Coordinates of C-alpha atoms and ligand atoms in Angstrom, one line a residue:
M1 CA 82.5 51.1 93.1
V2 CA 83.1 48.4 95.7
S3 CA 85.0 45.3 94.7
A4 CA 84.5 41.9 96.2
P5 CA 87.5 40.2 97.9
S6 CA 88.6 37.0 96.4
E7 CA 89.6 34.8 99.3
P8 CA 87.1 32.9 101.3
S9 CA 88.3 32.5 104.9
T10 CA 86.3 29.6 106.4
T11 CA 85.4 26.1 105.4
S12 CA 82.0 25.8 107.1
D13 CA 78.8 26.2 105.0
R14 CA 77.3 28.5 107.5
P15 CA 77.7 32.2 106.8
R16 CA 79.3 34.8 109.0
I17 CA 77.6 38.1 109.8
V18 CA 79.9 41.0 108.7
L19 CA 78.8 44.1 110.6
I20 CA 79.5 47.4 108.9
L21 CA 78.9 50.5 111.1
G22 CA 77.7 53.9 109.9
D23 CA 81.2 55.3 110.0
Q24 CA 82.8 52.3 108.2
L25 CA 81.7 52.9 104.7
S26 CA 84.8 51.9 102.9
P27 CA 85.3 48.9 100.6
D28 CA 88.6 48.4 102.3
M29 CA 87.2 47.9 105.7
H30 CA 89.1 45.1 107.4
A31 CA 85.9 43.1 108.0
L32 CA 85.0 43.2 104.3
R33 CA 88.6 42.2 103.3
N34 CA 88.2 39.2 105.5
A35 CA 84.8 38.1 104.2
N36 CA 83.5 35.8 101.5
P37 CA 80.9 37.5 99.3
D38 CA 79.5 34.1 98.1
K39 CA 78.6 33.1 101.6
D40 CA 78.8 35.8 104.2
I41 CA 76.1 38.3 104.9
V42 CA 77.0 42.0 105.3
L43 CA 74.8 43.6 108.0
M44 CA 74.1 47.3 108.1
A45 CA 71.5 48.7 110.5
E46 CA 69.9 52.1 111.2
V47 CA 69.2 51.8 114.9
L48 CA 67.7 54.1 117.5
D49 CA 70.4 53.5 120.0
E50 CA 73.1 55.0 117.7
A51 CA 70.8 57.8 116.6
T52 CA 70.0 58.9 120.1
Y53 CA 73.0 58.2 122.4
V54 CA 73.5 61.9 122.1
P55 CA 71.0 64.3 120.5
H56 CA 72.7 64.4 117.1
H57 CA 72.2 67.3 114.7
K58 CA 69.6 66.5 112.1
K59 CA 72.1 66.8 109.3
K60 CA 74.4 64.3 111.0
I61 CA 71.7 61.7 111.2
A62 CA 70.6 62.3 107.6
F63 CA 74.2 62.2 106.3
I64 CA 75.0 58.9 108.0
F65 CA 71.7 57.2 107.0
S66 CA 72.0 58.3 103.4
A67 CA 75.6 57.4 103.1
M68 CA 74.8 54.0 104.7
R69 CA 72.0 53.4 102.2
H70 CA 74.2 54.4 99.2
F71 CA 77.0 52.2 100.4
A72 CA 74.7 49.2 100.9
R73 CA 73.6 49.7 97.3
E74 CA 77.2 49.7 96.1
L75 CA 78.0 46.6 98.0
R76 CA 75.0 44.8 96.4
T77 CA 76.1 45.9 93.0
A78 CA 79.5 44.5 93.7
G79 CA 78.0 41.1 94.5
W80 CA 77.7 41.2 98.3
Q81 CA 74.6 39.9 100.1
V82 CA 73.5 42.8 102.3
S83 CA 71.0 42.7 105.1
Y84 CA 70.0 46.3 105.6
T85 CA 67.7 47.3 108.5
R86 CA 65.9 50.6 108.1
L87 CA 65.1 52.7 111.1
T88 CA 61.4 52.2 110.5
D89 CA 61.4 48.5 109.8
P90 CA 58.8 46.9 112.1
E91 CA 61.2 44.2 113.4
N92 CA 64.0 46.7 114.1
T93 CA 65.1 46.0 117.7
G94 CA 66.7 49.5 118.0
S95 CA 70.2 48.3 118.9
L96 CA 73.2 47.0 117.0
R97 CA 73.4 44.0 119.4
G98 CA 69.7 43.3 118.7
E99 CA 70.2 43.5 115.0
V100 CA 73.2 41.3 115.1
Q101 CA 71.3 38.7 117.2
R102 CA 68.4 38.8 114.7
A103 CA 70.7 38.3 111.7
V104 CA 72.6 35.4 113.5
T105 CA 69.4 33.6 114.2
Q106 CA 67.9 34.3 110.8
H107 CA 70.9 33.1 108.8
R108 CA 72.1 30.4 111.3
A109 CA 75.4 32.3 111.3
E110 CA 78.5 30.6 112.6
A111 CA 80.3 33.9 113.7
V112 CA 80.2 37.6 113.6
V113 CA 82.9 39.8 112.1
V114 CA 83.4 43.4 113.1
T115 CA 86.0 46.0 112.5
E116 CA 86.7 47.7 115.8
P117 CA 84.4 50.7 116.4
G118 CA 85.5 54.3 117.0
E119 CA 83.9 54.7 120.3
Y120 CA 84.7 53.0 123.6
R121 CA 81.0 52.5 124.6
L122 CA 80.4 50.3 121.6
K123 CA 83.7 48.4 122.0
A124 CA 82.6 47.6 125.6
D125 CA 79.2 46.5 124.4
M126 CA 80.8 44.2 121.8
Q127 CA 82.9 42.5 124.4
A128 CA 79.7 40.9 125.8
W129 CA 78.4 39.8 122.4
P130 CA 80.1 36.3 122.2
D131 CA 78.3 35.2 125.4
E132 CA 75.0 36.9 124.6
L133 CA 74.9 35.8 120.9
G134 CA 76.3 32.3 121.5
V135 CA 78.6 32.6 118.5
G136 CA 82.2 33.7 118.1
L137 CA 83.2 37.3 117.4
Q138 CA 86.0 38.1 115.1
Y139 CA 87.2 41.6 116.2
L140 CA 89.5 43.2 113.6
E141 CA 91.7 46.3 113.8
D142 CA 90.7 49.4 111.9
T143 CA 93.4 49.6 109.3
R144 CA 92.2 53.1 108.0
F145 CA 94.7 54.7 110.4
L146 CA 98.4 55.0 110.0
A147 CA 99.4 54.2 113.5
S148 CA 98.0 51.1 115.1
H149 CA 97.2 51.1 118.9
A150 CA 100.3 49.1 119.5
E151 CA 102.5 51.6 117.6
F152 CA 101.0 54.6 119.4
Q153 CA 101.5 52.9 122.8
L154 CA 105.1 52.2 121.9
W155 CA 105.7 55.8 120.9
A156 CA 104.0 57.1 124.0
K157 CA 105.8 54.7 126.4
G158 CA 108.3 56.4 128.7
R159 CA 107.6 59.9 127.4
N160 CA 106.8 62.5 130.1
Q161 CA 104.9 64.6 127.6
L162 CA 103.0 63.6 124.5
R163 CA 103.4 66.3 121.9
M164 CA 101.9 66.1 118.5
E165 CA 104.9 67.6 116.7
F166 CA 107.2 64.7 117.4
F167 CA 104.6 62.1 116.6
Y168 CA 103.9 64.0 113.4
R169 CA 107.5 63.7 112.3
E170 CA 107.4 60.0 112.8
M171 CA 104.3 59.9 110.5
R172 CA 106.0 62.0 107.9
R173 CA 108.9 59.5 107.9
K174 CA 106.5 56.6 107.8
T175 CA 104.5 57.8 104.8
G176 CA 107.3 59.7 103.0
L177 CA 104.8 62.6 102.6
L178 CA 106.7 65.8 101.8
M179 CA 110.0 64.1 102.5
Q180 CA 113.3 64.3 100.6
D181 CA 115.1 61.1 101.7
D182 CA 115.0 61.6 105.5
Q183 CA 114.7 65.4 105.4
P184 CA 111.5 67.4 105.4
E185 CA 110.7 69.2 102.2
G186 CA 111.9 72.8 102.3
G187 CA 114.1 72.1 105.3
R188 CA 111.5 72.6 108.0
W189 CA 108.9 70.2 109.5
N190 CA 106.3 72.8 110.3
Y191 CA 105.3 76.0 108.6
D192 CA 102.6 77.0 111.1
A193 CA 104.1 80.4 111.8
E194 CA 103.1 81.4 108.2
N195 CA 99.5 80.3 108.7
R196 CA 98.0 83.0 110.9
K197 CA 96.8 85.7 108.5
P198 CA 93.4 87.3 109.2
A199 CA 91.1 87.1 106.1
K200 CA 89.8 90.2 104.4
R201 CA 86.5 90.9 102.6
D202 CA 88.1 91.5 99.3
L203 CA 89.5 88.0 99.0
F204 CA 88.0 85.5 96.6
M205 CA 85.9 83.2 98.8
P206 CA 85.6 79.7 97.5
Q207 CA 82.5 77.6 98.6
P208 CA 82.7 73.9 99.4
F209 CA 81.6 71.3 96.9
Q210 CA 77.8 71.0 96.9
I211 CA 75.5 68.4 95.4
S212 CA 71.7 68.2 95.2
P213 CA 70.1 65.3 97.2
D214 CA 69.0 62.3 95.1
A215 CA 65.9 60.2 95.8
I216 CA 67.7 58.1 98.5
T217 CA 68.8 61.3 100.3
N218 CA 65.4 62.9 100.0
E219 CA 63.7 59.9 101.5
V220 CA 66.2 60.0 104.4
L221 CA 65.6 63.7 104.8
D222 CA 61.8 63.1 105.1
L223 CA 62.5 60.4 107.7
V224 CA 64.7 62.7 109.8
E225 CA 62.2 65.5 109.5
A226 CA 59.5 63.2 110.8
D227 CA 61.3 61.2 113.5
F228 CA 63.9 63.8 114.8
A229 CA 61.9 67.0 114.5
G230 CA 63.0 68.1 117.9
N231 CA 66.7 67.7 117.4
F232 CA 69.1 70.6 117.0
G233 CA 69.9 71.9 113.6
T234 CA 68.6 73.0 110.2
L235 CA 68.0 70.0 108.0
R236 CA 67.4 71.6 104.5
P237 CA 69.1 72.6 102.3
F238 CA 71.3 69.5 102.4
W239 CA 74.1 69.5 99.9
Y240 CA 76.8 67.2 101.4
A241 CA 78.1 64.3 99.3
V242 CA 76.9 60.8 100.4
T243 CA 78.9 58.6 98.1
R244 CA 82.5 57.9 97.5
D245 CA 82.4 59.3 93.9
D246 CA 80.9 62.6 95.1
A247 CA 83.3 62.8 98.0
I248 CA 86.2 62.4 95.6
D249 CA 84.7 65.4 93.6
A250 CA 84.6 67.3 96.9
L251 CA 88.3 66.5 97.4
S252 CA 89.2 67.6 93.9
H253 CA 87.2 70.8 94.4
F254 CA 89.1 71.6 97.6
I255 CA 92.5 70.9 96.1
E256 CA 91.8 73.2 93.2
H257 CA 89.9 76.0 94.8
S258 CA 90.9 76.2 98.5
L259 CA 94.2 74.4 99.2
P260 CA 96.4 77.2 97.8
H261 CA 95.2 79.6 100.6
F262 CA 94.4 76.9 103.2
G263 CA 97.6 77.7 105.1
D264 CA 97.5 81.5 105.1
Y265 CA 93.9 81.8 106.4
Q266 CA 93.7 78.6 108.5
D267 CA 93.1 80.6 111.7
A268 CA 90.9 83.4 110.2
M269 CA 87.2 84.0 110.8
L270 CA 84.9 86.2 108.7
D271 CA 81.2 86.8 109.4
G272 CA 79.0 85.0 106.9
E273 CA 81.9 82.9 105.6
P274 CA 81.8 79.7 107.6
F275 CA 84.1 77.7 105.4
L276 CA 86.8 80.1 104.1
Y277 CA 89.6 78.0 102.7
H278 CA 89.0 74.9 104.9
A279 CA 88.5 71.5 103.3
V280 CA 85.1 70.5 104.7
L281 CA 86.3 66.9 104.2
S282 CA 86.5 65.6 107.8
L283 CA 82.9 64.2 107.5
Y284 CA 83.9 62.1 104.5
I285 CA 87.2 60.9 105.9
N286 CA 85.7 59.9 109.2
V287 CA 83.0 57.7 107.7
G288 CA 85.3 56.0 105.2
L289 CA 84.2 57.7 102.0
L290 CA 87.7 59.2 101.6
D291 CA 91.0 57.6 102.7
P292 CA 93.1 59.9 104.7
I293 CA 96.3 59.0 102.9
E294 CA 94.8 59.5 99.5
V295 CA 93.7 63.0 100.6
C296 CA 97.2 63.8 101.8
R297 CA 98.8 62.5 98.5
R298 CA 96.5 64.8 96.5
A299 CA 97.7 67.8 98.6
E300 CA 101.3 66.7 98.2
K301 CA 100.8 66.4 94.4
A302 CA 99.3 69.9 94.2
Y303 CA 102.5 71.2 95.9
L304 CA 104.8 69.2 93.7
D305 CA 102.9 70.4 90.6
G306 CA 103.3 74.0 91.7
D307 CA 99.6 74.4 92.3
A308 CA 99.8 75.0 96.1
P309 CA 102.5 76.5 98.3
L310 CA 104.5 74.4 100.8
N311 CA 103.0 76.1 103.9
A312 CA 99.5 75.1 102.6
A313 CA 100.3 71.5 101.7
E314 CA 102.4 70.9 104.8
G315 CA 99.8 72.6 107.1
F316 CA 97.0 70.5 105.6
I317 CA 98.9 67.2 105.7
R318 CA 99.9 67.9 109.3
Q319 CA 96.2 68.1 110.4
I320 CA 95.6 64.7 109.0
I321 CA 98.7 62.5 109.6
G322 CA 99.6 64.6 112.7
W323 CA 96.6 65.8 114.7
R324 CA 94.1 63.3 113.5
E325 CA 96.3 60.3 114.2
F326 CA 97.6 61.8 117.4
V327 CA 94.2 62.4 118.9
R328 CA 93.1 58.9 118.1
G329 CA 96.1 57.5 119.8
I330 CA 95.4 59.6 122.9
Y331 CA 91.8 58.5 123.0
W332 CA 92.5 54.8 123.0
L333 CA 95.5 55.2 125.3
K334 CA 93.3 57.0 127.9
M335 CA 89.8 55.4 127.6
P336 CA 87.9 54.6 129.7
G337 CA 88.0 57.6 131.9
Y338 CA 89.2 60.3 129.6
T339 CA 85.7 61.7 128.9
N340 CA 85.2 62.2 132.7
E341 CA 88.4 64.2 133.1
N342 CA 87.8 67.6 134.8
F343 CA 91.1 69.1 135.8
F344 CA 89.6 72.5 136.8
S345 CA 86.6 70.9 138.6
A346 CA 84.4 73.0 136.4
E347 CA 80.7 72.5 137.2
R348 CA 78.6 75.2 135.4
D349 CA 75.8 73.9 133.1
L350 CA 76.3 74.6 129.4
P351 CA 74.6 77.9 128.7
A352 CA 71.2 77.5 126.9
F353 CA 72.4 79.7 124.0
F354 CA 74.7 76.9 122.8
W355 CA 71.5 75.3 121.5
T356 CA 69.9 78.5 120.2
G357 CA 72.6 80.8 119.2
D358 CA 70.6 83.5 121.0
T359 CA 73.3 85.7 122.5
D360 CA 74.5 89.2 121.9
M361 CA 78.1 88.1 121.6
A362 CA 78.5 88.3 117.9
C363 CA 81.3 85.7 117.7
L364 CA 79.4 83.1 119.6
A365 CA 76.2 83.8 117.7
A366 CA 78.0 83.3 114.4
A367 CA 79.8 80.1 115.5
I368 CA 76.7 78.5 116.9
G369 CA 74.5 79.8 114.0
Q370 CA 76.7 78.1 111.4
T371 CA 76.8 75.0 113.5
R372 CA 73.0 75.0 113.5
D373 CA 72.8 75.6 109.8
Y374 CA 75.6 73.4 108.5
A375 CA 76.6 71.1 111.3
Y376 CA 80.0 72.5 110.6
A377 CA 82.4 75.1 112.1
H378 CA 86.1 75.2 111.4
H379 CA 88.8 74.6 113.9
I380 CA 89.2 78.1 115.2
H381 CA 85.5 78.6 115.9
R382 CA 85.5 75.3 117.8
L383 CA 88.6 76.1 119.7
M384 CA 88.8 79.8 120.2
V385 CA 85.2 80.8 120.2
T386 CA 82.8 78.2 121.6
G387 CA 85.5 76.1 123.3
N388 CA 87.4 79.1 124.8
F389 CA 84.1 80.6 126.1
A390 CA 83.0 77.3 127.8
M391 CA 86.4 76.9 129.5
L392 CA 86.7 80.5 130.6
A393 CA 83.1 80.4 132.0
G394 CA 83.9 77.1 133.9
V395 CA 81.4 74.9 132.1
D396 CA 81.4 71.2 133.0
P397 CA 83.7 69.6 130.4
R398 CA 81.4 66.5 130.1
Q399 CA 78.6 68.7 129.0
V400 CA 80.8 70.5 126.5
H401 CA 82.0 67.2 125.2
E402 CA 78.4 66.0 124.7
W403 CA 77.5 69.2 122.9
Y404 CA 80.4 68.8 120.4
L405 CA 79.6 65.1 119.9
S406 CA 76.1 66.0 119.0
V407 CA 76.3 69.0 116.8
Y408 CA 79.1 68.3 114.2
L409 CA 78.8 66.1 111.1
D410 CA 82.3 64.8 111.7
A411 CA 81.9 64.0 115.4
Y412 CA 82.8 60.5 116.7
E413 CA 84.2 60.2 120.2
W414 CA 87.7 59.0 119.1
V415 CA 88.3 62.3 117.5
E416 CA 85.9 64.7 119.2
A417 CA 86.8 63.8 122.9
P418 CA 90.5 64.5 122.8
N419 CA 89.9 67.7 120.8
V420 CA 87.3 68.9 123.4
I421 CA 88.4 67.4 126.7
G422 CA 92.1 67.8 125.9
M423 CA 92.8 70.5 123.4
S424 CA 89.9 72.9 124.0
Q425 CA 89.0 72.5 127.7
F426 CA 92.4 71.4 129.1
A427 CA 90.3 69.0 131.3
D428 CA 93.1 66.4 131.0
G429 CA 95.5 68.7 132.8
G430 CA 97.9 69.1 129.9
L431 CA 98.2 65.6 128.5
L432 CA 97.4 66.7 125.0
G433 CA 98.4 70.4 125.0
S434 CA 101.1 72.3 126.8
K435 CA 98.8 75.2 128.0
P436 CA 95.1 76.0 127.9
Y437 CA 93.8 77.7 124.8
A438 CA 92.5 80.6 126.8
A439 CA 92.1 84.0 125.1
S440 CA 90.5 87.4 125.7
G441 CA 88.5 89.2 123.1
N442 CA 91.7 90.6 121.6
Y443 CA 92.5 87.3 119.9
I444 CA 89.0 87.1 118.3
D445 CA 89.2 90.7 117.2
K446 CA 92.6 90.1 115.6
M447 CA 91.5 87.0 113.7
S448 CA 87.9 88.0 112.7
D449 CA 85.6 90.8 111.8
Y450 CA 83.0 90.0 114.5
C451 CA 83.8 92.6 117.0
G452 CA 83.0 95.5 114.8
Q453 CA 79.4 94.5 114.7
C454 CA 79.0 93.3 118.3
R455 CA 76.9 95.0 120.9
Y456 CA 80.0 94.6 123.2
D457 CA 83.2 96.6 122.9
V458 CA 86.2 94.4 122.7
K459 CA 88.5 97.2 123.9
Q460 CA 86.5 97.7 127.1
K461 CA 87.5 95.4 130.0
I462 CA 84.9 96.2 132.6
G463 CA 81.3 97.5 132.6
E464 CA 78.1 96.8 130.9
S465 CA 79.5 97.2 127.4
A466 CA 82.7 95.4 128.0
C467 CA 83.5 92.2 125.9
P468 CA 82.6 89.4 128.3
F469 CA 85.7 87.4 127.2
N470 CA 88.0 90.0 128.7
A471 CA 87.0 89.7 132.4
L472 CA 86.3 86.0 132.0
Y473 CA 89.9 85.5 130.8
W474 CA 91.4 86.8 134.0
D475 CA 88.8 85.2 136.2
F476 CA 89.7 81.8 134.6
L477 CA 93.4 82.2 135.2
I478 CA 93.0 83.5 138.8
R479 CA 90.4 80.9 139.7
N480 CA 92.7 78.2 138.6
Q481 CA 96.1 79.8 139.5
A482 CA 97.1 77.0 141.9
K483 CA 97.1 74.7 138.8
L484 CA 98.4 77.1 136.2
R485 CA 101.0 79.4 137.8
S486 CA 103.8 76.8 137.5
N487 CA 103.1 76.4 133.7
P488 CA 106.2 78.0 132.1
R489 CA 104.1 79.1 129.1
L490 CA 101.9 81.2 131.4
G491 CA 104.6 82.8 133.4
H492 CA 104.4 86.2 131.6
V493 CA 100.6 86.2 131.8
F494 CA 100.6 85.9 135.6
R495 CA 103.4 88.5 135.8
N496 CA 101.1 90.9 134.0
W497 CA 98.4 90.2 136.5
D498 CA 100.7 90.7 139.4
R499 CA 101.7 94.1 138.0
M500 CA 98.2 95.3 137.7
D501 CA 96.9 97.6 140.5
E502 CA 94.7 96.0 143.1
D503 CA 91.5 98.0 142.2
K504 CA 91.7 96.9 138.6
R505 CA 92.2 93.3 139.5
S506 CA 89.2 93.4 141.8
A507 CA 87.1 95.1 139.2
Y508 CA 88.0 92.4 136.7
L509 CA 86.9 89.6 139.0
A510 CA 83.7 91.4 140.1
H511 CA 82.7 92.0 136.5
A512 CA 83.5 88.4 135.6
N513 CA 81.0 87.4 138.4
T514 CA 78.4 89.6 136.9
V515 CA 78.9 88.0 133.5
K516 CA 78.8 84.5 135.0
E517 CA 75.7 85.2 137.0
A518 CA 74.0 86.3 133.8
L519 CA 74.6 83.0 132.1
Ligands
LIG601 P1 90.4 71.5 107.8 O1 90.6 72.6 108.7 O2 90.3 71.8 106.3 O3 91.5 70.4 108.1 C1 91.8 69.3 107.2 C2 91.6 68.0 107.8 O4 92.5 67.8 108.9 C3 90.2 67.8 108.4 O5 89.3 67.4 107.4 C4 90.4 66.7 109.5 O6 90.4 65.4 108.9 C5 91.9 67.0 109.9 N1 92.0 67.7 111.2 C6 92.2 69.0 111.3 N2 92.4 69.3 112.6 C7 92.2 68.2 113.3 C8 92.2 67.8 114.7 N3 92.4 68.7 115.6 N4 91.9 66.6 115.0 C9 91.6 65.6 114.1 N5 91.6 65.9 112.7 C10 91.9 67.1 112.4 N6 87.5 66.9 114.0 C11 86.7 65.9 113.7 O7 87.0 65.2 112.7 N7 85.7 65.5 114.5 C12 85.3 66.2 115.6 O8 84.4 65.8 116.3 C13 86.1 67.3 116.0 N8 85.8 68.0 117.1 C14 86.6 69.1 117.4 C15 86.3 69.8 118.6 C16 87.1 70.8 119.0 C17 86.8 71.6 120.2 C18 88.2 71.2 118.2 C19 89.0 72.4 118.6 C20 88.5 70.5 117.0 C21 87.7 69.5 116.6 N9 88.0 68.7 115.4 C22 87.2 67.6 115.1 C23 89.1 69.1 114.6 C24 88.8 70.1 113.5 O9 88.2 71.2 114.0 C25 88.0 69.5 112.4 O10 88.6 68.3 111.9 C26 87.9 70.4 111.2 O11 87.3 71.6 111.6 C27 87.0 69.8 110.1 O12 86.8 70.7 109.0 P2 87.6 70.6 107.7 O13 87.4 69.3 107.0 O14 87.2 71.8 106.9 O15 89.1 70.7 108.2
LIG602 C1 76.4 58.2 114.4 C2 75.6 57.1 113.9 C3 74.2 57.2 113.8 C4 73.5 58.5 114.0 N1 73.4 56.2 113.5 C5 74.0 55.0 113.2 C6 73.2 53.8 112.9 O1 72.0 53.9 112.9 N2 73.8 52.7 112.6 C7 75.2 52.6 112.7 O2 75.7 51.5 112.4 N3 75.9 53.6 113.0 C8 75.4 54.8 113.3 N4 76.1 55.9 113.6 C9 77.6 55.7 113.7 C10 78.0 55.0 115.0 O3 77.5 55.7 116.1 C11 79.5 54.8 115.0 O4 79.8 53.7 114.2 C12 80.0 54.6 116.4 O5 79.8 55.7 117.2 C13 81.5 54.2 116.4 O6 82.2 55.3 115.9
LIG603 FE1 83.1 88.3 120.7 FE2 83.8 90.1 122.5 FE3 84.3 90.5 119.9 FE4 81.8 90.6 120.8 S1 83.4 92.0 121.3 S2 82.5 89.6 119.0 S3 81.9 89.0 122.4 S4 85.2 88.9 121.2

C-alpha cells in the first residue's frame, strides 16, 4: 500500500505536476516524497513514444502498462490525485512531453517534478522542458540506488581500470551486508569460484512465482494484442506479478525455493529449463516494485538463518549491490556516446534468426526461443550464447544493443547498455571487462546439455557438421588480434594459435568465412 507524505513543500495554491514514469513504480520515489497529496497532481501516461522507441517485446509492454495501472490505483487509494493517460485516450499526444504539457495547462500547474529517468535520451529531452512548457522543472535524484552519480564519479576518478570487484567491496562496507565488523563474512569477499557447476536433469527444478492475470492485466493484454500485434514475442500466457504485494511473494518464493542452489548453478543451462535457480526478480526491481536492498537483506537473512549457503547468498547479493550498481555508474559516467562504441568496428547486420529463433544451432534456438516466450533469459544465455555469437560473428554492437533493449522484460538502457556494449560485446574496448567473453562451443557444451541434441558436432572444428562457434572463435581473435594480442589475459590463447600448424589455421579461417557468409 502506498502511503502519502506528510510535508507540503510549496506555499502557492497552484499544484505541481509530479511525473511518475513506467519504471518508477515505488511509493518511495523521490518525486513523491517531495510532493503534497492535498494539492499536487501525480501524472502517469502510457505513450506511444515510450512504447515504440525500440520494438519492445509484447510481454514487456503489457507488464509495464499493467504495473502502471495497478500503481495508479494504489496511489489513489492512498489519497493522491492521479491523472492517468491511457494509450487509447483520444487526447493522448503520444509523448511524455506532450502529456506533461497537457497536464500543466489543464491544472494551471506552477511546476513539474520528476525523478531522473533511467535513460539518457529522456534526460536530454527533459532538459528542454522548462523552456517548452513555460514552467520550472524540479529534477530529483533517483534514490533507489546505493551509489549516487557523484559517489561513483569520485570512486572512478583517477583509476586506470574500473573493476566491479573493488567497487563491490565498497558497497558491502557501505551496506554492512554479509560483513562482520569490517571483514567479509566467511573471510572472503567473493565465492564465485564455487558457482560454476553444470546442472543435471535429476535435480529438483523450481519454477518462478506465477500469478493469474486479473481484470486490469487482461484488459492490457487485449490492448497489446490489438495494438502491438506485429511486435516480437508471445503475449499469453502472462503470469508475471504486476503489484508490489505479488512481487514480494515472488521474492519470498525465490528465497525459499531457489536461493539455496542459486550459487552452484548460476552459470548452468539446461534445455527446457529457462529459469533454473535464478531469481526472475530483475523486472520487479527495475520498475520499483521491489527495493534492491530489501531483496539483499532477505538473502542475507536466509544465510544467517541457515537456510542458504554463503556462496549462494554472497553470489546473489554481489549481482545486485555489485554488478547492478556498477553498470549504472558506468552508464552515467560514459553517456552520451557509450551506446555508439564499436571497438572492433563490427558492421554485420544482426542475423534474422535473432527475431525468429529459426536456426539449427540448438543453444541459440533455445536462448532465443525462451526470450520469445518469456521475455527472459538468464545471464549466461545472454552473455555466452546470444552475446558471444553476435560478438564472434562481428555484428554491429548498436544493433545488438537495440535487440537486447527490446526483448527483455528488465531492459532499460542504464542497465542493458553496459551489459551489452561493455560486458558482452567488448565494444567499449575493456572499460567494463578485462577481456572479451569469447568462447568456442566447448564452453557451451560444458555448461549445458544443448550440444547433444544439436545438428552440429561440438567436437568438430571444421566442415559442414562442425559447431559454428569453433571456427568463429578463432576468426574473431585473429580478425582483431591487433587489438587483443597485448591483453595479458589472452596471451595463452594466442600462443595456442601460434603453435597450430598453418594448414589448420587456414582451414579455421576459411570455415569461419563460410559460416559468416551463410548468416
Ligand atoms: P539473477 O541471475 O537471479 O540475479 C539476481 C539479480 O542480480 C537480478 O535480478 C538483477 O537485479 C541483478 N543482476 C545480476 N546480474 C546483473 C548484471 N550483470 N547487471 C545488473 N544487474 C544484475 N539485467 C537487467 O536488469 N536488465 C537488462 O537489460 C540486462 N541486460 C543484459 C544483457 C546482457 C548481454 C547480459 C550479459 C546481462 C544483462 N543483464 C540485464 C544482467 C542479467 O542477465 C539480468 O539481470 C538477469 O539475467 C535477470 O534475471 P534474474 O532476476 O533471474 O537474475
Ligand atoms: C518501457 C516503457 C514503455 C513501454 N512504456 C511507457 C509508457 O507508456 N509510459 C512511461 O512512463 N514509461 C514507459 N516505459 C518506461 C520508460 O521507457 C522508462 O521510464 C524510460 O525508458 C527511462 O528508464
Ligand atoms: Fe551450440 Fe555448437 Fe553446441 Fe550446437 S554444437 S548447441 S551450435 S555450442
